[in-house]
Coordinates of N, CA and C in Angstrom, one line a residue:
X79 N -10.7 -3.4 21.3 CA -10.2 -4.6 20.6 C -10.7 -4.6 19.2
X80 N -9.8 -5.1 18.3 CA -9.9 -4.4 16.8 C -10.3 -6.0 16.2
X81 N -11.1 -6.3 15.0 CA -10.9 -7.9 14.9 C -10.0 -8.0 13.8
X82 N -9.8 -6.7 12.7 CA -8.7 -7.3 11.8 C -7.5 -6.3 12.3
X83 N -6.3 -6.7 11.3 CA -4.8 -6.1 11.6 C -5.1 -4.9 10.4
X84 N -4.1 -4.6 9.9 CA -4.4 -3.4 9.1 C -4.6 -3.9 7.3
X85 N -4.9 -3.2 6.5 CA -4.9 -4.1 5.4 C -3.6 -3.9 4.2
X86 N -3.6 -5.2 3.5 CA -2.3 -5.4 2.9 C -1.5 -4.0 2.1
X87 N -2.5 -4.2 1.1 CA -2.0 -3.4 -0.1 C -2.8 -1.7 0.3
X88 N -3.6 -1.6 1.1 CA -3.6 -0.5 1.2 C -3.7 -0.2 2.9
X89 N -4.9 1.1 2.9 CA -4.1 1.6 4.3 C -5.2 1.9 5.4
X90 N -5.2 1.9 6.5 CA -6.3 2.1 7.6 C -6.3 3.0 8.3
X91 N -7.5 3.5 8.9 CA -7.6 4.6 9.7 C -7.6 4.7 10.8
X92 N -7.8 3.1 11.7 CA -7.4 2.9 12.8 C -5.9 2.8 13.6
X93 N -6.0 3.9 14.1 CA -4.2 4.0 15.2 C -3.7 2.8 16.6
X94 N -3.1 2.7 16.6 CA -2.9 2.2 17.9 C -2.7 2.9 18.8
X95 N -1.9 3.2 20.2 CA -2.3 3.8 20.8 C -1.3 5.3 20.9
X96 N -1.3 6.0 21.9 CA 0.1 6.8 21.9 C 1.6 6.7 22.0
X97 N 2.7 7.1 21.3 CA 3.9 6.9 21.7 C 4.4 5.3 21.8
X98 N 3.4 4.6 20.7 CA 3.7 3.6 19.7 C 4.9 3.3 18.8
X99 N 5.5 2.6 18.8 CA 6.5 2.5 17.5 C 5.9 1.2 16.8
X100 N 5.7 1.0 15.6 CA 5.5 0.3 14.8 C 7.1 -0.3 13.4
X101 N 7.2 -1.5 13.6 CA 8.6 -2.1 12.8 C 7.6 -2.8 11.2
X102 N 8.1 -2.2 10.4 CA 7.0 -3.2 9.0 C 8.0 -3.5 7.9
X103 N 8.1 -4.6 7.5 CA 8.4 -4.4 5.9 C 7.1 -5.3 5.2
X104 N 7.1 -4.6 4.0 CA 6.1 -4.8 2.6 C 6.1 -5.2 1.1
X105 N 7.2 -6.4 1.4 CA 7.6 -5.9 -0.4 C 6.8 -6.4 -1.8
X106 N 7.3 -6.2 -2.6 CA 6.1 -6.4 -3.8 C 7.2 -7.2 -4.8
X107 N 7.1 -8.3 -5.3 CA 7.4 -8.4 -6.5 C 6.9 -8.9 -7.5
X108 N 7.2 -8.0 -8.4 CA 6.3 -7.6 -9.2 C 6.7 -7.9 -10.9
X109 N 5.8 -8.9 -11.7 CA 6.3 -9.8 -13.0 C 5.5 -8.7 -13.9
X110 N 6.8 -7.7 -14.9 CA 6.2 -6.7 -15.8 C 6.4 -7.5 -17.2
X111 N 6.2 -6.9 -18.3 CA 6.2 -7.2 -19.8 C 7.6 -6.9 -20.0
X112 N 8.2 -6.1 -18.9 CA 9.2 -6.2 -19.4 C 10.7 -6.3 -18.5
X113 N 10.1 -7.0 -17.6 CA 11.2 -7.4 -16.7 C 10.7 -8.1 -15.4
X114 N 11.1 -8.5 -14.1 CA 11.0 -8.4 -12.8 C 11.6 -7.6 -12.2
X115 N 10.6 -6.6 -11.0 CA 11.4 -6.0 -10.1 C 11.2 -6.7 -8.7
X116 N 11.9 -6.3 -7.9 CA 11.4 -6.2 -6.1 C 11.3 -4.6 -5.0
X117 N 10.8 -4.6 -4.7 CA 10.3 -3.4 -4.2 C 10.4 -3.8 -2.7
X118 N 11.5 -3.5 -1.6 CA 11.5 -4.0 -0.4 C 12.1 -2.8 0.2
X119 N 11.2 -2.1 0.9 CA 11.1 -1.1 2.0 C 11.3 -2.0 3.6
X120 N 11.9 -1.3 4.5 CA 11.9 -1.1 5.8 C 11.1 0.3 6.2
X121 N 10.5 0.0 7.2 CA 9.5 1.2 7.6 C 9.9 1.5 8.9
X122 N 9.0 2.5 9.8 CA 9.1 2.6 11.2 C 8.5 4.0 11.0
X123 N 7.4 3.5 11.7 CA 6.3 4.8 12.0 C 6.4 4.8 14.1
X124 N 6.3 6.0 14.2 CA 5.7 6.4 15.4 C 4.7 7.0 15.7
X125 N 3.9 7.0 16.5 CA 2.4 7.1 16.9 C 2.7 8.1 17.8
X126 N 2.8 10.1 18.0 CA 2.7 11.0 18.6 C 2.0 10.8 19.8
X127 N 1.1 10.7 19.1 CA -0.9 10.6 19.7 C -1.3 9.9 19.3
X128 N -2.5 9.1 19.9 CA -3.3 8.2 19.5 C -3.9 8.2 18.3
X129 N -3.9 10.1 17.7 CA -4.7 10.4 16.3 C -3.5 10.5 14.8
X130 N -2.3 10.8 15.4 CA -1.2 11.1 14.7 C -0.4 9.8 14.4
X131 N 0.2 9.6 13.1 CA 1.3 9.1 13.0 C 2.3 9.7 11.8
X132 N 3.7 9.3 12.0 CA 5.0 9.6 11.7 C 5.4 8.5 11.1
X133 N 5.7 8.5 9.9 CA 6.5 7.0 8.9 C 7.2 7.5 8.2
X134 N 8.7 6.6 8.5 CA 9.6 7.4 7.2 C 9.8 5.4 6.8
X135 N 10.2 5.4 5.4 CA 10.2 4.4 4.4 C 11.5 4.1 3.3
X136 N 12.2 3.1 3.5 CA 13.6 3.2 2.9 C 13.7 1.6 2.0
X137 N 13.5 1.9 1.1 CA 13.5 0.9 0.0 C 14.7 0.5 -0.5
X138 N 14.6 -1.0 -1.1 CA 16.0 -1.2 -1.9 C 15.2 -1.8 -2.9
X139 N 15.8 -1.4 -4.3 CA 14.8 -2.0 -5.1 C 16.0 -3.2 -6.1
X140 N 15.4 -4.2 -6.5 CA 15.9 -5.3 -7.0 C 15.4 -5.5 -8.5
X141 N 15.9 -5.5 -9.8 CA 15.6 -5.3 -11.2 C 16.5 -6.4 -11.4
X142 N 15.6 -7.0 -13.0 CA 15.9 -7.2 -13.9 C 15.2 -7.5 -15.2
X143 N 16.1 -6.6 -16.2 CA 14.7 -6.1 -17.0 C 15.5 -5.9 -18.0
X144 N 14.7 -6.2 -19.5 CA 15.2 -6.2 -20.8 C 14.4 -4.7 -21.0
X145 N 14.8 -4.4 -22.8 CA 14.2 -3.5 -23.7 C 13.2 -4.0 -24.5
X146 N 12.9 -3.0 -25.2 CA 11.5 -3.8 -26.6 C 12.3 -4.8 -27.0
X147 N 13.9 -4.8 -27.6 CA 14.3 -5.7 -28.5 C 14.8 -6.4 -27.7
X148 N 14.1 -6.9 -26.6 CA 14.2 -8.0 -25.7 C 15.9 -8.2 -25.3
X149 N 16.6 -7.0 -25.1 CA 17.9 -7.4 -24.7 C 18.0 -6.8 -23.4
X150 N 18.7 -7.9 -22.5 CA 18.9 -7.8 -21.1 C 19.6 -6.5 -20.3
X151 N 18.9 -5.7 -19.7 CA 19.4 -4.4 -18.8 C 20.3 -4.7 -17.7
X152 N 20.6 -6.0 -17.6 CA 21.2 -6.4 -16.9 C 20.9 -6.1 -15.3
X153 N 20.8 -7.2 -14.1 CA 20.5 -7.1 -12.8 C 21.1 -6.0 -12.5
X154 N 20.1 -5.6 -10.6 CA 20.3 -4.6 -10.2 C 20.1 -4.6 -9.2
X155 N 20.9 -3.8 -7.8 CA 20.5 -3.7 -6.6 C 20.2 -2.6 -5.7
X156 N 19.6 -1.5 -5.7 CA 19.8 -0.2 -5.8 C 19.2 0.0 -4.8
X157 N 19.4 1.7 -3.9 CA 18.5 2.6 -3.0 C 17.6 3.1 -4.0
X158 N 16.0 2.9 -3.5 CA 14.9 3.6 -4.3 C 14.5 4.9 -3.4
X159 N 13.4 5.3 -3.8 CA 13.3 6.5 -3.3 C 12.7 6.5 -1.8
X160 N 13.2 7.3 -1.1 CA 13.0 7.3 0.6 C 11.7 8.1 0.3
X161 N 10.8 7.6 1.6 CA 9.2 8.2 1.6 C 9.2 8.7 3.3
X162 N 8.2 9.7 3.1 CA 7.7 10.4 4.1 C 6.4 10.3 4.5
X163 N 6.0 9.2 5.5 CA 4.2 9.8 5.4 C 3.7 10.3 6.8
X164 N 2.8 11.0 6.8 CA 1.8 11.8 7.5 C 0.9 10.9 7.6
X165 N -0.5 11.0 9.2 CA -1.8 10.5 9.5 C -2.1 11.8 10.1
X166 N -3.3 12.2 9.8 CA -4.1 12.2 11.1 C -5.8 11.9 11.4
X167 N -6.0 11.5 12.1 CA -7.4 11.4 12.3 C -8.3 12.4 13.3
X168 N -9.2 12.9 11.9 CA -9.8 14.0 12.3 C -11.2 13.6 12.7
X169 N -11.8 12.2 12.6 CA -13.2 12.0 13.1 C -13.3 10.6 13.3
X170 N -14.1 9.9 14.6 CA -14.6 9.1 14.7 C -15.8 8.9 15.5
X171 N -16.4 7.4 15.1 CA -17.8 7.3 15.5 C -17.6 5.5 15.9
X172 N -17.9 5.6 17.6 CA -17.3 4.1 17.6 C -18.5 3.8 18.2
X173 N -19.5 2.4 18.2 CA -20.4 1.4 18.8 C -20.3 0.3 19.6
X174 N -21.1 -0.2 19.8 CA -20.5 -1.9 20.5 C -20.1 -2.5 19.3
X175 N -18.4 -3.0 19.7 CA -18.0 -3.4 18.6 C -18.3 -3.9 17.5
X176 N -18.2 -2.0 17.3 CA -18.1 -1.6 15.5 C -17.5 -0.1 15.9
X177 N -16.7 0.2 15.2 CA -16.0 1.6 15.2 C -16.1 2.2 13.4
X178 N -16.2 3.4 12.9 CA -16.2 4.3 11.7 C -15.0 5.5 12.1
X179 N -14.2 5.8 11.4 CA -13.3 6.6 11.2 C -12.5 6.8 9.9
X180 N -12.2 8.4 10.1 CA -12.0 9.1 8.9 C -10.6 10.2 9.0
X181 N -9.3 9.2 8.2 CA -8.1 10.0 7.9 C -7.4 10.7 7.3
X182 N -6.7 12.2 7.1 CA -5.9 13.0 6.5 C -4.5 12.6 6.2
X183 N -4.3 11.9 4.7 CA -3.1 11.4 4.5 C -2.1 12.1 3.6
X184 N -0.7 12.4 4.4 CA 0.1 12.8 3.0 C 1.2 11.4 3.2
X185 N 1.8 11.8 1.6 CA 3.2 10.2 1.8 C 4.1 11.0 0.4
X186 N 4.8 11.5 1.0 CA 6.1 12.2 0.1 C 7.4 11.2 -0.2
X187 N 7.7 11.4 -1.4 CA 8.8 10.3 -2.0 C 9.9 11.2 -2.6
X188 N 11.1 11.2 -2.1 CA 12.0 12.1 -1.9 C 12.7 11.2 -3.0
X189 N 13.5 12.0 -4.4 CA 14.3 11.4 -5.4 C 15.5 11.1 -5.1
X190 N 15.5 9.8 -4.4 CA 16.7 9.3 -3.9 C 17.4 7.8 -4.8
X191 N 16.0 7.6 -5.9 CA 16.3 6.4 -6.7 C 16.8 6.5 -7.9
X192 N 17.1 5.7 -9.0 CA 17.3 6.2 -10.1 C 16.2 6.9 -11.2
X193 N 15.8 7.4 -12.2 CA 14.9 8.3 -12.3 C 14.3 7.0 -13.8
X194 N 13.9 6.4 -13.4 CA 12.6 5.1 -13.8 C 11.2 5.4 -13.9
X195 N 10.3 5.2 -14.4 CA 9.0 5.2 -14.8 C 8.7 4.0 -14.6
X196 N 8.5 3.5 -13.5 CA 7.7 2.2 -12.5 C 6.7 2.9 -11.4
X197 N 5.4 3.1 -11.9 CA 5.1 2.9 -10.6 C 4.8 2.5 -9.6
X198 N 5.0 3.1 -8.2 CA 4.6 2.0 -7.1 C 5.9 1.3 -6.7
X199 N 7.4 1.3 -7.7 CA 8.5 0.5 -8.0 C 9.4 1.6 -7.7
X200 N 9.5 2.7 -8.4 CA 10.9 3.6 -8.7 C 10.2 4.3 -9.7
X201 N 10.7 6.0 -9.5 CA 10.5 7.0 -10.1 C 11.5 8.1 -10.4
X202 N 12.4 8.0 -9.2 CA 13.5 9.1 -9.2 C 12.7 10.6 -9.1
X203 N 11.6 11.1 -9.1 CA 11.2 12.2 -9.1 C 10.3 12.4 -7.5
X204 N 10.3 13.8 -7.3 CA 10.1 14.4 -6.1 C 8.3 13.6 -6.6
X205 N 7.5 13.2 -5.2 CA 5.9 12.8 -5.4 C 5.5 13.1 -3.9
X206 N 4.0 13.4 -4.2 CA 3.3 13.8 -3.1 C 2.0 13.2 -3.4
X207 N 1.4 12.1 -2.4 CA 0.2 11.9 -2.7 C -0.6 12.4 -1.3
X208 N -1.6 12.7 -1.3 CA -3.0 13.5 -0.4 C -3.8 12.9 -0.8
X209 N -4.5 12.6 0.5 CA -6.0 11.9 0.0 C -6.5 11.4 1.7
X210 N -7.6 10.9 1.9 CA -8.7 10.7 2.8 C -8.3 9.6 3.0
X211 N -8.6 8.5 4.1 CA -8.7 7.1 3.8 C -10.3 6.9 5.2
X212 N -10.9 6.5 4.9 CA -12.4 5.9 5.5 C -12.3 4.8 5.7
X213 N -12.3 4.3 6.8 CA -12.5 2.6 7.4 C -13.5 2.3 8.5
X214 N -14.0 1.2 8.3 CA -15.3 0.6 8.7 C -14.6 -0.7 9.5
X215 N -15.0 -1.1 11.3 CA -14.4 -1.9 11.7 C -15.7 -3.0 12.3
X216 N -15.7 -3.9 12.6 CA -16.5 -4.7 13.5 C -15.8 -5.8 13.6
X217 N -16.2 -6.8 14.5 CA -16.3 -7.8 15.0 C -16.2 -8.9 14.0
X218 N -17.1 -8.8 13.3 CA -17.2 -9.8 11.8 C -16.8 -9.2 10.8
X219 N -16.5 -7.9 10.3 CA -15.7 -7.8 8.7 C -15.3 -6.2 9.1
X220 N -14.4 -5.9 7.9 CA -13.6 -4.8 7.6 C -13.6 -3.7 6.7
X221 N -14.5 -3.1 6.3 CA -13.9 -2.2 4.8 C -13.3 -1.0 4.8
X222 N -12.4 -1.1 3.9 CA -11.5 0.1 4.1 C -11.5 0.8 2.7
X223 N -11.6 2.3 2.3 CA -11.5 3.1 1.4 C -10.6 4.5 1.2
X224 N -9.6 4.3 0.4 CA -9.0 5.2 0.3 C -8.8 6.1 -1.4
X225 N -9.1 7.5 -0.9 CA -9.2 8.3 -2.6 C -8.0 9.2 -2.5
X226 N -7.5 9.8 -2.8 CA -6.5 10.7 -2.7 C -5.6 10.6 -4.4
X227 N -4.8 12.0 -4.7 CA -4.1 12.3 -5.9 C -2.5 12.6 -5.7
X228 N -2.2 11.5 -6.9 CA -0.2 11.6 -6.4 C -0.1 12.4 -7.7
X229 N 0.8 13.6 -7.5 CA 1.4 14.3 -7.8 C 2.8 13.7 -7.9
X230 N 3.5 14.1 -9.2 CA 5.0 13.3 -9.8 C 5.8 15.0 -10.3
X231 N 6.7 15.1 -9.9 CA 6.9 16.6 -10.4 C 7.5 16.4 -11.9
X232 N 7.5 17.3 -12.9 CA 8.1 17.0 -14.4 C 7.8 16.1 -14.8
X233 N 6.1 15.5 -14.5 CA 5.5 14.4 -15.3 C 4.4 14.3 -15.5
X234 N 4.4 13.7 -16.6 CA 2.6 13.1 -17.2 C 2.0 12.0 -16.5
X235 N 2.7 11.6 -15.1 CA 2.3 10.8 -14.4 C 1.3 10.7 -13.4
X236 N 0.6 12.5 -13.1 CA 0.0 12.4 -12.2 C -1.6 11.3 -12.4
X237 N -1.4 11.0 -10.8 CA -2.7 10.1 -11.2 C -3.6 10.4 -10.0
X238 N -4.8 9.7 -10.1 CA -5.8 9.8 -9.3 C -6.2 8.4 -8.7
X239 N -6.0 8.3 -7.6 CA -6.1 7.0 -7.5 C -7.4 6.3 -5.9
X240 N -7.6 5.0 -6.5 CA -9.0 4.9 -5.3 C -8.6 3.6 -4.6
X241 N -8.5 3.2 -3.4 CA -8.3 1.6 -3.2 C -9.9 1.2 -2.3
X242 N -10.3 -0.1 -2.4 CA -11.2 -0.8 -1.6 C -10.7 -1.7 -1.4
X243 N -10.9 -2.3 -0.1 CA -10.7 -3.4 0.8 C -11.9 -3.7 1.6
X244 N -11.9 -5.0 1.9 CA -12.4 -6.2 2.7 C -11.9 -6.8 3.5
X245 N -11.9 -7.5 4.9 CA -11.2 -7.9 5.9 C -12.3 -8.8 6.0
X246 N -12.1 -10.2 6.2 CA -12.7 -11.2 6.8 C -12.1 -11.8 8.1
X247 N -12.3 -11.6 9.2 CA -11.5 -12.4 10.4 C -12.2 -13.9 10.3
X248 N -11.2 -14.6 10.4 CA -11.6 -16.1 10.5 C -11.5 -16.9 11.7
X249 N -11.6 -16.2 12.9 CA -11.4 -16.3 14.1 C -12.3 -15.1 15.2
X250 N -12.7 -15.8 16.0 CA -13.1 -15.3 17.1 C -12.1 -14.4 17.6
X251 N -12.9 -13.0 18.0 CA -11.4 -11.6 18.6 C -11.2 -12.7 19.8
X252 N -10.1 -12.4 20.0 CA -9.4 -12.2 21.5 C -8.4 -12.1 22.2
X253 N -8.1 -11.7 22.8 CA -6.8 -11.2 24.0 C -6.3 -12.2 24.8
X254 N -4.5 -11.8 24.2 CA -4.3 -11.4 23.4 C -4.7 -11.7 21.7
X255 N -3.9 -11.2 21.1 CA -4.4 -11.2 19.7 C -4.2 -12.4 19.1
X256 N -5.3 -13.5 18.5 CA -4.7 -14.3 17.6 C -5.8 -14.6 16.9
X257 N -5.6 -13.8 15.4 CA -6.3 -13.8 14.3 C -6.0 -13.9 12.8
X258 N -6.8 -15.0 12.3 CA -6.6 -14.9 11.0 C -7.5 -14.4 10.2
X259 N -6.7 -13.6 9.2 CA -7.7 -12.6 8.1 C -7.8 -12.8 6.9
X260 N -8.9 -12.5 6.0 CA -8.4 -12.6 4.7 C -8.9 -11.4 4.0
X261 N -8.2 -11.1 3.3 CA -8.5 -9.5 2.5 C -8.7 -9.8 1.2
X262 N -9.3 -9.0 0.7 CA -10.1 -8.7 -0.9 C -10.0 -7.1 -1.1
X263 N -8.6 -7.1 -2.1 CA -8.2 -5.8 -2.2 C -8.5 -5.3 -3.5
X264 N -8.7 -4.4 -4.1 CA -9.0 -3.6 -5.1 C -8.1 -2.3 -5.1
X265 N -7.7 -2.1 -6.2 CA -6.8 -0.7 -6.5 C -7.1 -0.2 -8.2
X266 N -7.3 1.1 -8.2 CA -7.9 2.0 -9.6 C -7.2 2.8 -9.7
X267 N -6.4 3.5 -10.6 CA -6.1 4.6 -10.7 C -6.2 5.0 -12.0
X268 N -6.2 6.6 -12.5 CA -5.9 7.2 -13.8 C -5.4 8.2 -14.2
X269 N -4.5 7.6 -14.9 CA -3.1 9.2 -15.0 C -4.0 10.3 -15.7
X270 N -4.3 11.3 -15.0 CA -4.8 11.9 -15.6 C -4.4 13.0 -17.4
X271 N -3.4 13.1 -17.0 CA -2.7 13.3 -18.2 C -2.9 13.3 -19.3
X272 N -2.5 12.0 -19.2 CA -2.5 10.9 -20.4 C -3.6 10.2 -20.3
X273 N -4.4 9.9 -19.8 CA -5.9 9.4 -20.0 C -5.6 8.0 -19.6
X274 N -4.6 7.7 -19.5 CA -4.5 5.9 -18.9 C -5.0 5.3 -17.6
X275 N -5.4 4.1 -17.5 CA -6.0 3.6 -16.3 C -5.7 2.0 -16.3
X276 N -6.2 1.6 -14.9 CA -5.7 0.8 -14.7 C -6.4 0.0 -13.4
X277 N -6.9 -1.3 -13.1 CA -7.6 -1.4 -12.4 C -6.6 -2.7 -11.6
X278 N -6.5 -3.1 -10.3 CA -6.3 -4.3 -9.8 C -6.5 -4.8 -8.9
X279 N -6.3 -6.4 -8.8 CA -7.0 -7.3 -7.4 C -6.4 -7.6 -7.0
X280 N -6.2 -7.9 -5.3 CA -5.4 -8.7 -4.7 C -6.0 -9.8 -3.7
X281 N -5.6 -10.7 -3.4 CA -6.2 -11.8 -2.6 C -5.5 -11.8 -1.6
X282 N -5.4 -11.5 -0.4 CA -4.6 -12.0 0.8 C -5.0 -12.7 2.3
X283 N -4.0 -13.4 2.6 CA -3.8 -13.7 3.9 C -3.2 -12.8 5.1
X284 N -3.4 -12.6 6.0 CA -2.9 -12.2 7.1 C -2.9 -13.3 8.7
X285 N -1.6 -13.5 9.1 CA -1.6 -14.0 10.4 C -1.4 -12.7 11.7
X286 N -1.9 -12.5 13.0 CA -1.8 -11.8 13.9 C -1.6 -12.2 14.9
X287 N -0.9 -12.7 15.4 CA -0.4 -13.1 16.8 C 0.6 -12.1 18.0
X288 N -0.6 -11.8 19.2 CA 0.2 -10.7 19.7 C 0.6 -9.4 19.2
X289 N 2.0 -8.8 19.0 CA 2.4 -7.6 18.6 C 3.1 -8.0 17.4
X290 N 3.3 -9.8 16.6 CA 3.7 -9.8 15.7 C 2.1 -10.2 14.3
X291 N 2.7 -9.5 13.3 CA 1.6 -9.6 11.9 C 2.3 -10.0 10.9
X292 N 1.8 -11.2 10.3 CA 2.7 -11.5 9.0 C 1.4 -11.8 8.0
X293 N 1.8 -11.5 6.5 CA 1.3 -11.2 5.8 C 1.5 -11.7 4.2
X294 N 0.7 -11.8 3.4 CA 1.4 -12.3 1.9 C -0.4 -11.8 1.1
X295 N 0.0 -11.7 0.0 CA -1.0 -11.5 -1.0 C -0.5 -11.9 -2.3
X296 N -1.5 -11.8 -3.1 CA -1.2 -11.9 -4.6 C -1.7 -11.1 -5.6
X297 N -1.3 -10.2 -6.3 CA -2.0 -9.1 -7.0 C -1.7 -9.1 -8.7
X298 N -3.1 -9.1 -9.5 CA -2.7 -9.1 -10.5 C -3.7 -8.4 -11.4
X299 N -3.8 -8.1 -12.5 CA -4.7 -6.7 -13.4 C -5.8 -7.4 -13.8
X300 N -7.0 -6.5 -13.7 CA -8.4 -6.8 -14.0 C -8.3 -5.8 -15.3
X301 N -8.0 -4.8 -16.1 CA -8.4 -3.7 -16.3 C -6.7 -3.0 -17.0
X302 N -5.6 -3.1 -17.8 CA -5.0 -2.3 -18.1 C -4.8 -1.2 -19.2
X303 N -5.5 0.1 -19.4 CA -5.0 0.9 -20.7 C -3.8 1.6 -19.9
X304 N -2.7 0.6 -20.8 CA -1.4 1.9 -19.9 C -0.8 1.6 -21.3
X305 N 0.5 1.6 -22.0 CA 1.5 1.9 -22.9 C 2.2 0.1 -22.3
X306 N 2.8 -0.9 -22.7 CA 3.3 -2.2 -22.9 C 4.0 -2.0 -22.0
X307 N 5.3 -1.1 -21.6 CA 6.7 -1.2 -21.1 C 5.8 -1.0 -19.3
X308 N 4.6 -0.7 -19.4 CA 3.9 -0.3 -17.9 C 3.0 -1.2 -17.4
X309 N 2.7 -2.5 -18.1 CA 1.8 -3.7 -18.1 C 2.6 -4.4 -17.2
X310 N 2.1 -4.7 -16.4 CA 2.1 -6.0 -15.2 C 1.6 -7.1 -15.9
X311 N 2.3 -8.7 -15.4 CA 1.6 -9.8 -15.1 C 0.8 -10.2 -14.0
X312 N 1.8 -9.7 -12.7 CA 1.2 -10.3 -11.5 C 2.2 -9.6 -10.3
X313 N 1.9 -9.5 -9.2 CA 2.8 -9.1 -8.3 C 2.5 -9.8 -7.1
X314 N 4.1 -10.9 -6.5 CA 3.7 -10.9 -5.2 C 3.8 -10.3 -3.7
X315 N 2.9 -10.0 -2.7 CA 3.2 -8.7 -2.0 C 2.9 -9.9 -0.5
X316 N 4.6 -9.5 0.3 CA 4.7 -10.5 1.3 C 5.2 -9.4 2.2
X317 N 5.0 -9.5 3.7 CA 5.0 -8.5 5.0 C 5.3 -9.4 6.5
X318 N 5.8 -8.4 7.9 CA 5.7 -8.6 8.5 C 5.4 -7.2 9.4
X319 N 5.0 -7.1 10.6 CA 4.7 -5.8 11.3 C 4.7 -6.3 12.6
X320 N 5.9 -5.3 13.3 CA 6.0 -5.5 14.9 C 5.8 -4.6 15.8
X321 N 5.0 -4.6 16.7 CA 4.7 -3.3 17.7 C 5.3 -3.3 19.0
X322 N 5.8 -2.5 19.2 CA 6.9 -1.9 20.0 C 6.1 -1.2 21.4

């Protein structure tokens, strides 16, 4: 028995069980310098093994966004780029409720969108990110850490990127599941490239009830050296997740 759900804005190392289907959407929207977008994926991951999972990711992305000279690009409703991700978990170390575990991540983004320089939004270019993710579970709190580097093919985009999270349950575990969470998310990254960086926070809620999870956060910049057209205000990031 687990006391938080998985976390918002980034990702966990804890699986459910075997031959799992998991139903998610996650979307973001997100207030730039120079426009609004929406970022709303349908997911569906399967769980092989208890150590393994399979997610494929199908977005529609929603724009509207001006130029420097503040003239309207006019709305949008488009297929963004379809994603591929990989799990697996190569180590764990579990206690009286407290468990440690440690995962091998890939998440491939197949150019299926229009070829934009958003990221996290739309890219249009082939991307591969790899990286570890480490999570810490108990009874009373959550941390989760993930490092890994996204690769952008024919760009100065590549970045290196780090997330930290916190899981507060606000509820006593129990069975079935009904818990409420609160997260304190953190995200870093820096194009290595181009030397830009970029730091941000998110605040969220989480509801868990049973096999359904619903979710909302709010994320906005501590930290931006990026170029104006790549500056955020704020993004809102709202979810639901059903287990099958």
């Amino acid at each position: 028995m687990h006391a938080q759900g998985p976390p918002i804005t980034g990702d966990k190392p804890i699986m459910l069980g075997a031959k799992r289907i998991v139903l998610k959407t996650l979307s973001e929207y997100r207030v730039m310098e120079n426009g609004d977008y929406l970022h709303a994926p349908f997911m569906i991951h399967y769980l092989p093994t208890s150590s393994t999972l399979l997610g494929l990711h199908v977005p529609l992305i929603w724009s509207d966004s001006y130029d420097e000279n503040n003239r309207s690009n006019g709305q949008g409703l488009s297929l963004g780029d379809i994603q591929l991700l990989g799990k697996y978990q190569f180590w764990r170390r579990d206690g009286m409720g407290k468990t440690l575990r440690f995962v091998a991540k890939t998440f491939n983004s197949i150019p299926t969108g229009k070829e934009l320089n958003f990221p996290g939004i739309i890219q249009g270019k082939f991307q591969s990110f790899n990286g570890l993710v480490l999570g810490y579970e108990s009874i009373k709190y959550g941390i989760s850490n993930e490092l890994g580097y996204n690769y952008i093919q024919d760009s100065e985009h590549d970045e290196l990127r780090y997330k930290l999270g916190f899981g507060l349950p606000l509820k006593k575990p129990s069975y079935p599941v009904d818990q409420i969470n609160l997260y304190f998310e953190y995200q870093s990254g820096w194009f290595v490239t181009l030397d830009d960086y970029y730091m941000l926070y998110a605040q969220g809620i989480q509801y868990a009830k049973g096999r359904v999870t619903v979710e909302a956060s709010v994320q906005f910049p501590l930290i931006q050296e990026l170029p104006e057209i790549e500056k955020r205000k704020f993004s809102v990031i709202f979810g639901t997740r059903f287990v099958i």
